Coordinates of N, CA and C in Angstrom, one line a residue:
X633 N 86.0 85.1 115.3 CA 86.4 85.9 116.4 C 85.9 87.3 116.1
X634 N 85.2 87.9 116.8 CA 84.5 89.2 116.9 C 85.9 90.4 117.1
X635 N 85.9 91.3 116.3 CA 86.9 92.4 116.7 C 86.7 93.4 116.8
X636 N 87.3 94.6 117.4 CA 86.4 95.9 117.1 C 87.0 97.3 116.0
X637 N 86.1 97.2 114.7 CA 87.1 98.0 114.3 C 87.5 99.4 114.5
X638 N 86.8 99.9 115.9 CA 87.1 101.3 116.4 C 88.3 101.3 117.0
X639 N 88.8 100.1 117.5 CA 89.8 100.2 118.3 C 90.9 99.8 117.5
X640 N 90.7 98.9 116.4 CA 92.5 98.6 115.2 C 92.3 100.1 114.5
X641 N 91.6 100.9 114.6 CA 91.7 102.6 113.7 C 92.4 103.3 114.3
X642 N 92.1 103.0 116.0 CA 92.8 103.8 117.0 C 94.5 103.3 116.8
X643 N 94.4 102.3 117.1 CA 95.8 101.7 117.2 C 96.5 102.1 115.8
X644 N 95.6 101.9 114.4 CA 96.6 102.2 113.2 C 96.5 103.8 113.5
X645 N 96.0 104.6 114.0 CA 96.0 106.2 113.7 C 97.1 106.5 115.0
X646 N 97.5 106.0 115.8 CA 98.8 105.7 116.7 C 99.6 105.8 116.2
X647 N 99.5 104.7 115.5 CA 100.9 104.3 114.6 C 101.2 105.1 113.6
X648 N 100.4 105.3 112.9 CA 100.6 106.5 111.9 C 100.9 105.5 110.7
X649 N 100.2 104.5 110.2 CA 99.9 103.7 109.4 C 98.6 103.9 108.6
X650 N 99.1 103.8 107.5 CA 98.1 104.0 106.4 C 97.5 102.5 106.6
X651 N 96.3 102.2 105.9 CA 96.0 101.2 105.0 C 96.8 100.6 104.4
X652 N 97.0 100.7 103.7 CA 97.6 99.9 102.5 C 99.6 98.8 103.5
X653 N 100.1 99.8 104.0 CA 101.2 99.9 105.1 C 101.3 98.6 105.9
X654 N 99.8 99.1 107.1 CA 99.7 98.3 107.9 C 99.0 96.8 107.0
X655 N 98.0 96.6 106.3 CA 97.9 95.4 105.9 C 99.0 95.2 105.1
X656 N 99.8 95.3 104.4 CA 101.3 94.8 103.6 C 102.3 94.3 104.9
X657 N 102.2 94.7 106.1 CA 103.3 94.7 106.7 C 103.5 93.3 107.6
X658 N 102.2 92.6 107.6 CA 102.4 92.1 108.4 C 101.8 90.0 107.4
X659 N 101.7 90.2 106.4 CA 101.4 89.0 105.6 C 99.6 88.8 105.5
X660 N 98.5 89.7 106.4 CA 97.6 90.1 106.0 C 97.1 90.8 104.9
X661 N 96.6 90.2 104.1 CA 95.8 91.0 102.7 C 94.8 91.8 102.5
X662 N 95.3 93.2 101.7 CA 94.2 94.3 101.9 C 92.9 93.6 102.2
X663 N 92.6 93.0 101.3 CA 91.4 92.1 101.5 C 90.7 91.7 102.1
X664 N 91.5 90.7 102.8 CA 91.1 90.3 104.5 C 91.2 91.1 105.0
X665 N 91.8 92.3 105.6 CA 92.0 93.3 106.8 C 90.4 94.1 106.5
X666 N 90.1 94.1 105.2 CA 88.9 94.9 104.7 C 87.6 94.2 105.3
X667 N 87.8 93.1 104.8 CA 86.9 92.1 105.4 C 86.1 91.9 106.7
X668 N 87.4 91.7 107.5 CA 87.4 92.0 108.9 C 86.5 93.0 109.3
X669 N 87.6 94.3 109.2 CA 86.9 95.5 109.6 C 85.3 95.7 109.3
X670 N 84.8 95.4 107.9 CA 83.5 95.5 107.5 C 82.8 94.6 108.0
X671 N 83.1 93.2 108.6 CA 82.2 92.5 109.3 C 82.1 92.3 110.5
X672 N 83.2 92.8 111.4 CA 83.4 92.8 112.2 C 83.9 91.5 112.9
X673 N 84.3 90.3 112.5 CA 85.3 89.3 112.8 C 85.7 88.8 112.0
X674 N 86.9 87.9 112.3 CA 87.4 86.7 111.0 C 87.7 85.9 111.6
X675 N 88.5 85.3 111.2 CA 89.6 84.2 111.5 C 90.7 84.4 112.6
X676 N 90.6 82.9 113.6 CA 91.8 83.3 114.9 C 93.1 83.9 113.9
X677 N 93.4 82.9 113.0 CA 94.9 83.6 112.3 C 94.9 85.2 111.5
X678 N 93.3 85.4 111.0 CA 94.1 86.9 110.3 C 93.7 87.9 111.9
X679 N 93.2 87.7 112.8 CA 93.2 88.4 113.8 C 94.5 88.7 114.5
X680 N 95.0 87.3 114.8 CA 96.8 87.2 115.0 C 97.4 88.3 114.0
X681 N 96.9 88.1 112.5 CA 98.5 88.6 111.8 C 97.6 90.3 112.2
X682 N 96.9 90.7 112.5 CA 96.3 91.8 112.3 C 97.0 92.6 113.6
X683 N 97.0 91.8 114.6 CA 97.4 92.6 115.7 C 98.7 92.3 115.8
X684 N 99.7 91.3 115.0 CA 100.8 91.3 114.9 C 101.3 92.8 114.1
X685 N 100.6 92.9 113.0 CA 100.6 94.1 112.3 C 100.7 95.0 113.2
X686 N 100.1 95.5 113.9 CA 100.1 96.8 114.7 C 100.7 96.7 116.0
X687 N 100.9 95.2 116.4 CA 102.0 95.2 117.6 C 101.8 95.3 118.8
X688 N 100.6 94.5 118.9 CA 99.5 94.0 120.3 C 98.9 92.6 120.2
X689 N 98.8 92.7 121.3 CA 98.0 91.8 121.8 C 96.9 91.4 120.9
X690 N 96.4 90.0 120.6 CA 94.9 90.1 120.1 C 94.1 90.4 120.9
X691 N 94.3 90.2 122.1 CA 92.8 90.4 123.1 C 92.7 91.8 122.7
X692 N 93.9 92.8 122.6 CA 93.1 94.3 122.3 C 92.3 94.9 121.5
X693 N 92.5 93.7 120.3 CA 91.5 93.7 119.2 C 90.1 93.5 119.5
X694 N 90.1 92.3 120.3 CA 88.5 92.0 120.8 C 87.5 92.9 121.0
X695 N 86.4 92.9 120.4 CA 85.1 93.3 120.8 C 84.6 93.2 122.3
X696 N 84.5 94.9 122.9 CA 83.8 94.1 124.6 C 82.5 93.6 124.1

């Protein structure tokens, strides 16, 4: 699943969530959240816990 990481930076700098914060908070591991972001997709489920983490939708994560 393609995601965009301009727009989960937006959403975590909203929130006023660190790194470390938002990936602990939601059963996502620094790891994978890192992952993600550097490749720009992952997995339907760490995309789920990622936007559960920040408390949206996954479609908002989506890459246009």
């Amino acid at each position: 699943m393609n995601i965009s990481k301009r727009k989960i930076e937006v959403i975590q700098a909203r929130k006023q969530l660190t790194q470390a914060a938002f990936a602990d908070s939601d059963g996502v591991s620094r790891q994978a959240l890192a992952k993600a972001l550097r490749r720009g997709n992952c997995t339907p489920i760490t995309a789920g816990k990622i936007a559960a983490a920040l408390g949206v939708d996954v479609t908002e994560l989506m890459e246009d």
